[in-house]
DNA sequence: AAGACGTGGAC
DNA sequence: TGTCCAAGTCT
């Protein structure tokens, strides 16, 4: 029996449900995608935008997108380049492309309605394990293990007694999440949202506010004396000087221009020609940029 | 199954 | 200034 399993076996999940969901009732943020009028499409748009991106930066973009494209078919009717342009500086622009592709698939395969079935959600572009569970749970009230970075951190601390979860989600974490998930469907959906919110507002990565935590008395990490993370280093993300930075600069120029852009204009954003060419090729390969003619580029028309 | 993939705020 | 971090997905 592994340490994780042993720890989990000692933890009574039902003892956590009430304090966490009760805390959520009084502390949940009033986010637009949580309002009933958001609908499943609103939830899905928010989930795409929130992938690796803070709520504060998503809020204005979300409002713009829902106003412009209130239904999947509205987005699907536009060129994918318009989605990339409207994505602005949110980051990871491939998400815009995938959201556009998901909207097309929803329009073609699902009659314009965001599917409620987990497997059908998972089959959509840009929808992985987390997003499928999140949409099914938040939009449709279903019972799923929703394992995002917030939930993983809460479980790592409260149950497993460690500061941080592993770099990649493990089978043990999935088992633990399944075991802690309330049996009742509506309660499970509330639990998913509540544990995420607890991780986002209280049990944060750096400087958790245990004084505000509804399960502090039961928290295994706190009870163990807050031991420091001792596993492999949590991989940092370098950025300056990388292809990613060059891609970002190139795409920014394309986004701002409503006319095709010449090679000379793109060349101005980065002085190292080999890396610049590699970045541009990558953008074209990803479908984020479309060659119009020799040395002329634009955002994709389709 | 590591690594690629943007951007900006906080400390 | 540099590092860490933010509701992941894909290959």
PDB file of C-alpha atoms (C1' of nucleotides) in Angstrom:
ATOM      1  CA  UNK A   1       0.000   0.000   0.000  1.00  0.00           C
ATOM      2  CA  UNK A   2       1.447   3.351  -1.000  1.00  0.00           C
ATOM      3  CA  UNK A   3       1.729   6.289   1.315  1.00  0.00           C
ATOM      4  CA  UNK A   4      -0.941   8.110  -0.645  1.00  0.00           C
ATOM      5  CA  UNK A   5      -3.361   5.252  -0.341  1.00  0.00           C
ATOM      6  CA  UNK A   6      -2.654   4.893   3.341  1.00  0.00           C
ATOM      7  CA  UNK A   7      -3.251   8.585   3.884  1.00  0.00           C
ATOM      8  CA  UNK A   8      -6.420   8.525   1.842  1.00  0.00           C
ATOM      9  CA  UNK A   9      -7.749   5.512   3.691  1.00  0.00           C
ATOM     10  CA  UNK A  10      -7.595   7.477   6.913  1.00  0.00           C
ATOM     11  CA  UNK A  11      -9.497  10.434   5.537  1.00  0.00           C
ATOM     12  CA  UNK A  12     -13.256  10.566   5.746  1.00  0.00           C
ATOM     13  CA  UNK A  13     -14.373  12.448   2.671  1.00  0.00           C
ATOM     14  CA  UNK A  14     -17.846  13.116   3.982  1.00  0.00           C
ATOM     15  CA  UNK A  15     -16.350  15.118   6.837  1.00  0.00           C
ATOM     16  CA  UNK A  16     -15.036  17.631   4.315  1.00  0.00           C
ATOM     17  CA  UNK A  17     -18.129  18.084   2.161  1.00  0.00           C
ATOM     18  CA  UNK A  18     -20.220  20.136   4.547  1.00  0.00           C
ATOM     19  CA  UNK A  19     -17.601  22.657   5.700  1.00  0.00           C
ATOM     20  CA  UNK A  20     -16.260  23.215   2.185  1.00  0.00           C
ATOM     21  CA  UNK A  21     -19.633  23.580   0.465  1.00  0.00           C
ATOM     22  CA  UNK A  22     -20.943  25.735   3.298  1.00  0.00           C
ATOM     23  CA  UNK A  23     -17.899  27.978   2.970  1.00  0.00           C
ATOM     24  CA  UNK A  24     -18.539  28.182  -0.763  1.00  0.00           C
ATOM     25  CA  UNK A  25     -22.115  29.344  -0.209  1.00  0.00           C
ATOM     26  CA  UNK A  26     -20.819  32.386   1.617  1.00  0.00           C
ATOM     27  CA  UNK A  27     -17.622  33.059  -0.310  1.00  0.00           C
ATOM     28  CA  UNK A  28     -18.156  32.194  -3.965  1.00  0.00           C
ATOM     29  CA  UNK A  29     -17.246  35.007  -6.324  1.00  0.00           C
ATOM     30  CA  UNK A  30     -20.002  36.330  -8.529  1.00  0.00           C
ATOM     31  CA  UNK A  31     -18.360  35.413 -11.820  1.00  0.00           C
ATOM     32  CA  UNK A  32     -20.326  35.925 -15.042  1.00  0.00           C
ATOM     33  CA  UNK A  33     -19.942  32.332 -16.199  1.00  0.00           C
ATOM     34  CA  UNK A  34     -21.520  31.159 -12.955  1.00  0.00           C
ATOM     35  CA  UNK A  35     -24.733  33.057 -13.582  1.00  0.00           C
ATOM     36  CA  UNK A  36     -27.621  31.056 -15.023  1.00  0.00           C
ATOM     37  CA  UNK A  37     -27.760  33.177 -18.177  1.00  0.00           C
ATOM     38  CA  UNK A  38     -24.226  32.107 -19.104  1.00  0.00           C
ATOM     39  CA  UNK A  39     -25.468  28.756 -20.295  1.00  0.00           C
ATOM     40  CA  UNK A  40     -23.254  25.881 -21.345  1.00  0.00           C
ATOM     41  CA  UNK A  41     -21.645  27.931 -24.116  1.00  0.00           C
ATOM     42  CA  UNK A  42     -20.680  30.633 -21.645  1.00  0.00           C
ATOM     43  CA  UNK A  43     -19.213  28.014 -19.351  1.00  0.00           C
ATOM     44  CA  UNK A  44     -17.267  26.482 -22.216  1.00  0.00           C
ATOM     45  CA  UNK A  45     -15.879  29.824 -23.396  1.00  0.00           C
ATOM     46  CA  UNK A  46     -14.803  30.663 -19.858  1.00  0.00           C
ATOM     47  CA  UNK A  47     -13.099  27.307 -19.431  1.00  0.00           C
ATOM     48  CA  UNK A  48     -11.064  27.749 -22.596  1.00  0.00           C
ATOM     49  CA  UNK A  49     -10.019  31.236 -21.542  1.00  0.00           C
ATOM     50  CA  UNK A  50      -9.193  30.170 -18.015  1.00  0.00           C
ATOM     51  CA  UNK A  51      -6.758  27.469 -19.092  1.00  0.00           C
ATOM     52  CA  UNK A  52      -3.494  28.732 -17.577  1.00  0.00           C
ATOM     53  CA  UNK A  53      -4.869  32.254 -17.382  1.00  0.00           C
ATOM     54  CA  UNK A  54      -5.974  34.260 -14.315  1.00  0.00           C
ATOM     55  CA  UNK A  55      -9.621  35.224 -13.808  1.00  0.00           C
ATOM     56  CA  UNK A  56      -8.807  38.933 -13.756  1.00  0.00           C
ATOM     57  CA  UNK A  57      -7.497  38.832 -17.312  1.00  0.00           C
ATOM     58  CA  UNK A  58     -10.312  36.629 -18.567  1.00  0.00           C
ATOM     59  CA  UNK A  59     -13.220  38.764 -17.319  1.00  0.00           C
ATOM     60  CA  UNK A  60     -13.150  41.515 -19.998  1.00  0.00           C
ATOM     61  CA  UNK A  61     -12.394  39.085 -22.828  1.00  0.00           C
ATOM     62  CA  UNK A  62     -15.234  36.845 -21.750  1.00  0.00           C
ATOM     63  CA  UNK A  63     -17.740  39.682 -21.870  1.00  0.00           C
ATOM     64  CA  UNK A  64     -16.575  40.722 -25.331  1.00  0.00           C
ATOM     65  CA  UNK A  65     -16.729  37.234 -26.731  1.00  0.00           C
ATOM     66  CA  UNK A  66     -20.175  36.401 -25.406  1.00  0.00           C
ATOM     67  CA  UNK A  67     -21.525  39.716 -26.657  1.00  0.00           C
ATOM     68  CA  UNK A  68     -20.099  39.129 -30.124  1.00  0.00           C
ATOM     69  CA  UNK A  69     -20.691  35.393 -30.352  1.00  0.00           C
ATOM     70  CA  UNK A  70     -23.599  34.483 -28.054  1.00  0.00           C
ATOM     71  CA  UNK A  71     -23.972  31.010 -29.538  1.00  0.00           C
ATOM     72  CA  UNK A  72     -21.505  28.472 -30.957  1.00  0.00           C
ATOM     73  CA  UNK A  73     -22.933  28.927 -34.455  1.00  0.00           C
ATOM     74  CA  UNK A  74     -22.150  32.655 -34.329  1.00  0.00           C
ATOM     75  CA  UNK A  75     -18.482  31.947 -33.800  1.00  0.00           C
ATOM     76  CA  UNK A  76     -18.434  29.091 -36.289  1.00  0.00           C
ATOM     77  CA  UNK A  77     -19.775  31.449 -38.954  1.00  0.00           C
ATOM     78  CA  UNK A  78     -16.636  33.590 -38.766  1.00  0.00           C
ATOM     79  CA  UNK A  79     -13.144  32.876 -40.089  1.00  0.00           C
ATOM     80  CA  UNK A  80     -10.874  31.325 -37.495  1.00  0.00           C
ATOM     81  CA  UNK A  81      -8.603  34.352 -37.862  1.00  0.00           C
ATOM     82  CA  UNK A  82     -11.286  36.527 -36.279  1.00  0.00           C
ATOM     83  CA  UNK A  83     -11.195  34.300 -33.214  1.00  0.00           C
ATOM     84  CA  UNK A  84      -7.418  34.632 -33.082  1.00  0.00           C
ATOM     85  CA  UNK A  85      -7.698  38.412 -33.442  1.00  0.00           C
ATOM     86  CA  UNK A  86     -10.351  38.714 -30.743  1.00  0.00           C
ATOM     87  CA  UNK A  87      -8.254  36.574 -28.431  1.00  0.00           C
ATOM     88  CA  UNK A  88      -5.997  39.603 -28.074  1.00  0.00           C
ATOM     89  CA  UNK A  89      -3.223  39.196 -25.543  1.00  0.00           C
ATOM     90  CA  UNK A  90      -4.819  36.440 -23.485  1.00  0.00           C
ATOM     91  CA  UNK A  91      -1.961  34.106 -24.402  1.00  0.00           C
ATOM     92  CA  UNK A  92      -1.776  30.608 -25.886  1.00  0.00           C
ATOM     93  CA  UNK A  93      -3.644  31.698 -29.022  1.00  0.00           C
ATOM     94  CA  UNK A  94      -4.028  28.106 -30.182  1.00  0.00           C
ATOM     95  CA  UNK A  95      -6.875  28.066 -27.659  1.00  0.00           C
ATOM     96  CA  UNK A  96      -8.734  30.562 -29.852  1.00  0.00           C
ATOM     97  CA  UNK A  97      -8.265  28.321 -32.855  1.00  0.00           C
ATOM     98  CA  UNK A  98      -9.462  25.300 -30.913  1.00  0.00           C
ATOM     99  CA  UNK A  99     -12.444  27.123 -29.482  1.00  0.00           C
ATOM    100  CA  UNK A 100     -13.415  28.140 -33.001  1.00  0.00           C
ATOM    101  CA  UNK A 101     -13.015  24.528 -34.156  1.00  0.00           C
ATOM    102  CA  UNK A 102     -15.059  23.334 -31.182  1.00  0.00           C
ATOM    103  CA  UNK A 103     -17.812  25.793 -32.088  1.00  0.00           C
ATOM    104  CA  UNK A 104     -17.834  24.415 -35.628  1.00  0.00           C
ATOM    105  CA  UNK A 105     -18.045  20.842 -34.381  1.00  0.00           C
ATOM    106  CA  UNK A 106     -20.853  21.771 -32.007  1.00  0.00           C
ATOM    107  CA  UNK A 107     -22.713  23.446 -34.849  1.00  0.00           C
ATOM    108  CA  UNK A 108     -22.247  20.533 -37.233  1.00  0.00           C
ATOM    109  CA  UNK A 109     -22.457  17.538 -34.947  1.00  0.00           C
ATOM    110  CA  UNK A 110     -24.613  18.703 -32.067  1.00  0.00           C
ATOM    111  CA  UNK A 111     -27.186  20.988 -33.614  1.00  0.00           C
ATOM    112  CA  UNK A 112     -25.537  24.065 -32.156  1.00  0.00           C
ATOM    113  CA  UNK A 113     -25.935  22.934 -28.547  1.00  0.00           C
ATOM    114  CA  UNK A 114     -22.939  22.304 -26.331  1.00  0.00           C
ATOM    115  CA  UNK A 115     -23.138  18.570 -25.632  1.00  0.00           C
ATOM    116  CA  UNK A 116     -23.749  17.424 -22.068  1.00  0.00           C
ATOM    117  CA  UNK A 117     -22.186  14.021 -22.528  1.00  0.00           C
ATOM    118  CA  UNK A 118     -18.679  13.797 -21.117  1.00  0.00           C
ATOM    119  CA  UNK A 119     -17.326  11.657 -23.972  1.00  0.00           C
ATOM    120  CA  UNK A 120     -18.773  13.990 -26.586  1.00  0.00           C
ATOM    121  CA  UNK A 121     -17.252  16.972 -24.821  1.00  0.00           C
ATOM    122  CA  UNK A 122     -13.897  15.236 -24.652  1.00  0.00           C
ATOM    123  CA  UNK A 123     -13.999  14.656 -28.400  1.00  0.00           C
ATOM    124  CA  UNK A 124     -14.103  18.408 -29.086  1.00  0.00           C
ATOM    125  CA  UNK A 125     -10.892  20.235 -30.051  1.00  0.00           C
ATOM    126  CA  UNK A 126      -9.185  21.833 -27.080  1.00  0.00           C
ATOM    127  CA  UNK A 127     -11.309  19.957 -24.574  1.00  0.00           C
ATOM    128  CA  UNK A 128      -9.258  17.679 -22.335  1.00  0.00           C
ATOM    129  CA  UNK A 129     -10.002  15.730 -19.211  1.00  0.00           C
ATOM    130  CA  UNK A 130     -10.383  18.800 -17.036  1.00  0.00           C
ATOM    131  CA  UNK A 131     -12.503  20.918 -19.367  1.00  0.00           C
ATOM    132  CA  UNK A 132     -14.869  18.072 -20.221  1.00  0.00           C
ATOM    133  CA  UNK A 133     -15.502  17.431 -16.545  1.00  0.00           C
ATOM    134  CA  UNK A 134     -15.817  21.127 -15.782  1.00  0.00           C
ATOM    135  CA  UNK A 135     -18.433  21.801 -18.463  1.00  0.00           C
ATOM    136  CA  UNK A 136     -20.418  18.673 -17.601  1.00  0.00           C
ATOM    137  CA  UNK A 137     -20.308  19.571 -13.929  1.00  0.00           C
ATOM    138  CA  UNK A 138     -20.732  23.360 -13.953  1.00  0.00           C
ATOM    139  CA  UNK A 139     -23.072  23.699 -16.908  1.00  0.00           C
ATOM    140  CA  UNK A 140     -25.089  20.516 -16.546  1.00  0.00           C
ATOM    141  CA  UNK A 141     -24.795  19.701 -12.857  1.00  0.00           C
ATOM    142  CA  UNK A 142     -23.320  16.272 -13.427  1.00  0.00           C
ATOM    143  CA  UNK A 143     -21.145  14.256 -11.100  1.00  0.00           C
ATOM    144  CA  UNK A 144     -17.526  14.266 -12.269  1.00  0.00           C
ATOM    145  CA  UNK A 145     -14.090  14.515 -10.710  1.00  0.00           C
ATOM    146  CA  UNK A 146     -12.929  17.976 -11.673  1.00  0.00           C
ATOM    147  CA  UNK A 147      -9.176  17.981 -11.158  1.00  0.00           C
ATOM    148  CA  UNK A 148      -7.584  21.310 -11.900  1.00  0.00           C
ATOM    149  CA  UNK A 149      -4.502  22.830 -10.337  1.00  0.00           C
ATOM    150  CA  UNK A 150      -6.564  24.341  -7.496  1.00  0.00           C
ATOM    151  CA  UNK A 151      -8.309  21.112  -6.553  1.00  0.00           C
ATOM    152  CA  UNK A 152      -5.094  19.144  -6.821  1.00  0.00           C
ATOM    153  CA  UNK A 153      -3.367  21.553  -4.433  1.00  0.00           C
ATOM    154  CA  UNK A 154      -6.241  21.442  -1.935  1.00  0.00           C
ATOM    155  CA  UNK A 155      -6.233  17.645  -1.932  1.00  0.00           C
ATOM    156  CA  UNK A 156      -2.441  17.484  -1.769  1.00  0.00           C
ATOM    157  CA  UNK A 157      -2.469  19.596   1.362  1.00  0.00           C
ATOM    158  CA  UNK A 158      -5.690  18.728   3.139  1.00  0.00           C
ATOM    159  CA  UNK A 159      -5.519  14.981   2.520  1.00  0.00           C
ATOM    160  CA  UNK A 160      -2.045  13.935   1.433  1.00  0.00           C
ATOM    161  CA  UNK A 161      -0.232  16.340   3.747  1.00  0.00           C
ATOM    162  CA  UNK A 162       2.185  17.758   1.195  1.00  0.00           C
ATOM    163  CA  UNK A 163       2.686  21.327   0.038  1.00  0.00           C
ATOM    164  CA  UNK A 164       2.238  20.736  -3.682  1.00  0.00           C
ATOM    165  CA  UNK A 165       0.796  18.024  -5.922  1.00  0.00           C
ATOM    166  CA  UNK A 166       3.044  16.185  -8.400  1.00  0.00           C
ATOM    167  CA  UNK A 167       3.954  17.960 -11.642  1.00  0.00           C
ATOM    168  CA  UNK A 168       1.635  15.746 -13.681  1.00  0.00           C
ATOM    169  CA  UNK A 169      -1.693  14.384 -12.506  1.00  0.00           C
ATOM    170  CA  UNK A 170      -1.269  10.835 -11.208  1.00  0.00           C
ATOM    171  CA  UNK A 171      -3.551   7.819 -10.995  1.00  0.00           C
ATOM    172  CA  UNK A 172      -3.407   8.159  -7.227  1.00  0.00           C
ATOM    173  CA  UNK A 173      -4.772  11.681  -7.438  1.00  0.00           C
ATOM    174  CA  UNK A 174      -7.633  10.517  -9.657  1.00  0.00           C
ATOM    175  CA  UNK A 175      -8.482   7.719  -7.246  1.00  0.00           C
ATOM    176  CA  UNK A 176      -8.429  10.134  -4.339  1.00  0.00           C
ATOM    177  CA  UNK A 177     -10.655  12.604  -6.185  1.00  0.00           C
ATOM    178  CA  UNK A 178     -13.102   9.829  -7.030  1.00  0.00           C
ATOM    179  CA  UNK A 179     -13.201   8.651  -3.455  1.00  0.00           C
ATOM    180  CA  UNK A 180     -13.846  12.126  -2.092  1.00  0.00           C
ATOM    181  CA  UNK A 181     -16.558  12.930  -4.656  1.00  0.00           C
ATOM    182  CA  UNK A 182     -19.987  13.083  -2.995  1.00  0.00           C
ATOM    183  CA  UNK A 183     -22.456  10.432  -4.154  1.00  0.00           C
ATOM    184  CA  UNK A 184     -25.297  12.823  -4.819  1.00  0.00           C
ATOM    185  CA  UNK A 185     -25.076  14.482  -8.230  1.00  0.00           C
ATOM    186  CA  UNK A 186     -25.990  18.027  -7.192  1.00  0.00           C
ATOM    187  CA  UNK A 187     -23.733  17.860  -4.155  1.00  0.00           C
ATOM    188  CA  UNK A 188     -20.882  16.564  -6.296  1.00  0.00           C
ATOM    189  CA  UNK A 189     -21.230  19.491  -8.691  1.00  0.00           C
ATOM    190  CA  UNK A 190     -21.213  21.938  -5.779  1.00  0.00           C
ATOM    191  CA  UNK A 191     -18.199  20.165  -4.284  1.00  0.00           C
ATOM    192  CA  UNK A 192     -16.281  20.525  -7.538  1.00  0.00           C
ATOM    193  CA  UNK A 193     -16.886  24.258  -7.700  1.00  0.00           C
ATOM    194  CA  UNK A 194     -16.266  24.689  -3.973  1.00  0.00           C
ATOM    195  CA  UNK A 195     -12.917  22.894  -3.886  1.00  0.00           C
ATOM    196  CA  UNK A 196     -11.737  24.883  -6.900  1.00  0.00           C
ATOM    197  CA  UNK A 197     -12.771  28.131  -5.259  1.00  0.00           C
ATOM    198  CA  UNK A 198     -11.070  27.170  -2.007  1.00  0.00           C
ATOM    199  CA  UNK A 199      -7.841  26.579  -3.895  1.00  0.00           C
ATOM    200  CA  UNK A 200      -8.206  29.818  -5.823  1.00  0.00           C
ATOM    201  CA  UNK A 201      -9.024  32.079  -2.878  1.00  0.00           C
ATOM    202  CA  UNK A 202      -7.639  30.530   0.316  1.00  0.00           C
ATOM    203  CA  UNK A 203      -5.421  27.509  -0.272  1.00  0.00           C
ATOM    204  CA  UNK A 204      -3.310  29.373  -2.796  1.00  0.00           C
ATOM    205  CA  UNK A 205       0.099  28.250  -4.040  1.00  0.00           C
ATOM    206  CA  UNK A 206       2.062  30.828  -2.103  1.00  0.00           C
ATOM    207  CA  UNK A 207       0.882  32.269   1.167  1.00  0.00           C
ATOM    208  CA  UNK A 208      -2.224  30.202   1.927  1.00  0.00           C
ATOM    209  CA  UNK A 209      -4.602  31.833   4.390  1.00  0.00           C
ATOM    210  CA  UNK A 210      -5.271  28.946   6.717  1.00  0.00           C
ATOM    211  CA  UNK A 211      -7.085  31.271   9.089  1.00  0.00           C
ATOM    212  CA  UNK A 212      -9.881  31.522   6.552  1.00  0.00           C
ATOM    213  CA  UNK A 213      -9.942  27.838   5.660  1.00  0.00           C
ATOM    214  CA  UNK A 214     -13.030  25.854   6.626  1.00  0.00           C
ATOM    215  CA  UNK A 215     -11.057  22.617   6.970  1.00  0.00           C
ATOM    216  CA  UNK A 216      -7.878  23.943   8.563  1.00  0.00           C
ATOM    217  CA  UNK A 217      -8.402  21.792  11.673  1.00  0.00           C
ATOM    218  CA  UNK A 218      -8.402  18.677   9.502  1.00  0.00           C
ATOM    219  CA  UNK A 219      -5.676  19.724   7.064  1.00  0.00           C
ATOM    220  CA  UNK A 220      -2.981  17.043   6.931  1.00  0.00           C
ATOM    221  CA  UNK A 221      -0.350  19.494   5.733  1.00  0.00           C
ATOM    222  CA  UNK A 222      -1.012  21.933   8.556  1.00  0.00           C
ATOM    223  CA  UNK A 223      -1.165  19.120  11.114  1.00  0.00           C
ATOM    224  CA  UNK A 224       2.219  17.911   9.855  1.00  0.00           C
ATOM    225  CA  UNK A 225       3.731  21.354  10.457  1.00  0.00           C
ATOM    226  CA  UNK A 226       3.700  22.666   6.888  1.00  0.00           C
ATOM    227  CA  UNK A 227       6.605  20.566   5.553  1.00  0.00           C
ATOM    228  CA  UNK A 228       8.300  22.151   2.553  1.00  0.00           C
ATOM    229  CA  UNK A 229       7.957  20.591  -0.874  1.00  0.00           C
ATOM    230  CA  UNK A 230      10.757  18.060  -1.312  1.00  0.00           C
ATOM    231  CA  UNK A 231      10.039  16.347  -4.644  1.00  0.00           C
ATOM    232  CA  UNK A 232      11.571  17.187  -8.002  1.00  0.00           C
ATOM    233  CA  UNK A 233      11.662  20.937  -8.682  1.00  0.00           C
ATOM    234  CA  UNK A 234       8.452  22.293 -10.066  1.00  0.00           C
ATOM    235  CA  UNK A 235       9.388  23.094 -13.606  1.00  0.00           C
ATOM    236  CA  UNK A 236       9.534  26.798 -14.260  1.00  0.00           C
ATOM    237  CA  UNK A 237       8.723  28.297 -17.624  1.00  0.00           C
ATOM    238  CA  UNK A 238      11.425  30.268 -19.337  1.00  0.00           C
ATOM    239  CA  UNK A 239      10.194  32.794 -21.812  1.00  0.00           C
ATOM    240  CA  UNK A 240      12.616  35.571 -22.701  1.00  0.00           C
ATOM    241  CA  UNK A 241      14.436  34.763 -25.893  1.00  0.00           C
ATOM    242  CA  UNK A 242      12.395  31.667 -26.691  1.00  0.00           C
ATOM    243  CA  UNK A 243      10.470  30.840 -29.836  1.00  0.00           C
ATOM    244  CA  UNK A 244       7.322  31.477 -27.844  1.00  0.00           C
ATOM    245  CA  UNK A 245       8.260  35.084 -27.362  1.00  0.00           C
ATOM    246  CA  UNK A 246       9.016  35.496 -31.069  1.00  0.00           C
ATOM    247  CA  UNK A 247       5.742  33.834 -32.023  1.00  0.00           C
ATOM    248  CA  UNK A 248       3.953  36.234 -29.720  1.00  0.00           C
ATOM    249  CA  UNK A 249       5.560  39.261 -31.329  1.00  0.00           C
ATOM    250  CA  UNK A 250       4.832  38.036 -34.845  1.00  0.00           C
ATOM    251  CA  UNK A 251       1.240  37.226 -34.091  1.00  0.00           C
ATOM    252  CA  UNK A 252       0.735  40.584 -32.394  1.00  0.00           C
ATOM    253  CA  UNK A 253       1.617  42.312 -35.664  1.00  0.00           C
ATOM    254  CA  UNK A 254      -0.768  40.098 -37.618  1.00  0.00           C
ATOM    255  CA  UNK A 255      -3.560  40.702 -35.104  1.00  0.00           C
ATOM    256  CA  UNK A 256      -3.269  44.462 -35.334  1.00  0.00           C
ATOM    257  CA  UNK A 257      -3.343  44.514 -39.107  1.00  0.00           C
ATOM    258  CA  UNK A 258      -6.518  44.092 -41.093  1.00  0.00           C
ATOM    259  CA  UNK A 259      -4.447  43.873 -44.245  1.00  0.00           C
ATOM    260  CA  UNK A 260      -1.988  41.157 -45.216  1.00  0.00           C
ATOM    261  CA  UNK A 261       1.444  41.831 -43.747  1.00  0.00           C
ATOM    262  CA  UNK A 262       4.700  41.737 -45.656  1.00  0.00           C
ATOM    263  CA  UNK A 263       7.792  39.830 -44.676  1.00  0.00           C
ATOM    264  CA  UNK A 264       9.655  43.101 -44.097  1.00  0.00           C
ATOM    265  CA  UNK A 265       7.132  44.162 -41.480  1.00  0.00           C
ATOM    266  CA  UNK A 266       7.418  40.837 -39.689  1.00  0.00           C
ATOM    267  CA  UNK A 267      11.195  40.916 -39.884  1.00  0.00           C
ATOM    268  CA  UNK A 268      11.174  44.085 -37.810  1.00  0.00           C
ATOM    269  CA  UNK A 269       9.975  42.317 -34.656  1.00  0.00           C
ATOM    270  CA  UNK A 270      13.025  40.083 -34.168  1.00  0.00           C
ATOM    271  CA  UNK A 271      16.566  40.440 -35.424  1.00  0.00           C
ATOM    272  CA  UNK A 272      17.700  36.820 -35.377  1.00  0.00           C
ATOM    273  CA  UNK A 273      16.662  35.483 -38.812  1.00  0.00           C
ATOM    274  CA  UNK A 274      16.858  31.744 -38.147  1.00  0.00           C
ATOM    275  CA  UNK A 275      14.727  31.862 -35.025  1.00  0.00           C
ATOM    276  CA  UNK A 276      12.357  34.308 -36.642  1.00  0.00           C
ATOM    277  CA  UNK A 277      11.807  32.033 -39.617  1.00  0.00           C
ATOM    278  CA  UNK A 278      11.330  29.024 -37.355  1.00  0.00           C
ATOM    279  CA  UNK A 279       8.723  30.884 -35.298  1.00  0.00           C
ATOM    280  CA  UNK A 280       6.816  31.999 -38.374  1.00  0.00           C
ATOM    281  CA  UNK A 281       6.891  28.495 -39.830  1.00  0.00           C
ATOM    282  CA  UNK A 282       5.534  27.206 -36.540  1.00  0.00           C
ATOM    283  CA  UNK A 283       2.661  29.666 -36.589  1.00  0.00           C
ATOM    284  CA  UNK A 284       1.790  28.624 -40.135  1.00  0.00           C
ATOM    285  CA  UNK A 285       2.038  24.939 -39.234  1.00  0.00           C
ATOM    286  CA  UNK A 286      -0.313  25.552 -36.290  1.00  0.00           C
ATOM    287  CA  UNK A 287      -2.843  27.268 -38.524  1.00  0.00           C
ATOM    288  CA  UNK A 288      -2.501  30.555 -36.662  1.00  0.00           C
ATOM    289  CA  UNK A 289      -1.053  32.312 -39.712  1.00  0.00           C
ATOM    290  CA  UNK A 290      -1.865  31.885 -43.373  1.00  0.00           C
ATOM    291  CA  UNK A 291       0.551  32.584 -46.220  1.00  0.00           C
ATOM    292  CA  UNK A 292      -1.195  34.698 -48.859  1.00  0.00           C
ATOM    293  CA  UNK A 293       1.597  34.916 -51.387  1.00  0.00           C
ATOM    294  CA  UNK A 294       5.375  34.830 -51.426  1.00  0.00           C
ATOM    295  CA  UNK A 295       6.411  36.846 -48.391  1.00  0.00           C
ATOM    296  CA  UNK A 296       2.881  37.955 -47.443  1.00  0.00           C
ATOM    297  CA  UNK A 297       0.912  36.692 -44.454  1.00  0.00           C
ATOM    298  CA  UNK A 298      -2.368  37.194 -42.642  1.00  0.00           C
ATOM    299  CA  UNK A 299      -4.568  35.608 -39.999  1.00  0.00           C
ATOM    300  CA  UNK A 300      -6.405  32.581 -41.387  1.00  0.00           C
ATOM    301  CA  UNK A 301      -9.603  33.186 -43.321  1.00  0.00           C
ATOM    302  CA  UNK A 302     -10.783  29.701 -42.599  1.00  0.00           C
TER     303      UNK A 302
ATOM    304  C1'  DA B   1       5.875  11.271 -21.362  1.00  0.00           C
ATOM    305  C1'  DA B   2       8.647  15.364 -21.180  1.00  0.00           C
ATOM    306  C1'  DG B   3       8.251  19.627 -23.556  1.00  0.00           C
ATOM    307  C1'  DA B   4       6.004  23.237 -26.290  1.00  0.00           C
ATOM    308  C1'  DC B   5       2.827  26.591 -26.009  1.00  0.00           C
ATOM    309  C1'  DG B   6       1.753  33.461 -24.264  1.00  0.00           C
ATOM    310  C1'  DT B   7       1.203  36.903 -21.215  1.00  0.00           C
ATOM    311  C1'  DG B   8       1.285  39.777 -17.268  1.00  0.00           C
ATOM    312  C1'  DG B   9       0.983  40.462 -12.216  1.00  0.00           C
ATOM    313  C1'  DA B  10       3.072  39.711  -7.668  1.00  0.00           C
ATOM    314  C1'  DC B  11       6.933  39.537  -4.679  1.00  0.00           C
TER     315       DC B  11
ATOM    316  C1'  DT C   1      15.467  41.831 -12.435  1.00  0.00           C
ATOM    317  C1'  DG C   2      14.272  37.133 -12.039  1.00  0.00           C
ATOM    318  C1'  DT C   3      11.282  33.595 -10.532  1.00  0.00           C
ATOM    319  C1'  DC C   4       6.902  31.790  -9.713  1.00  0.00           C
ATOM    320  C1'  DC C   5       2.347  31.305 -10.876  1.00  0.00           C
ATOM    321  C1'  DA C   6      -2.351  31.330 -13.382  1.00  0.00           C
ATOM    322  C1'  DA C   7      -9.662  26.831 -14.085  1.00  0.00           C
ATOM    323  C1'  DG C   8      -4.555  22.690 -19.487  1.00  0.00           C
ATOM    324  C1'  DT C   9      -4.099  20.471 -24.012  1.00  0.00           C
ATOM    325  C1'  DC C  10      -1.617  18.241 -27.385  1.00  0.00           C
ATOM    326  C1'  DT C  11       2.047  15.547 -29.344  1.00  0.00           C
TER     327       DT C  11
END
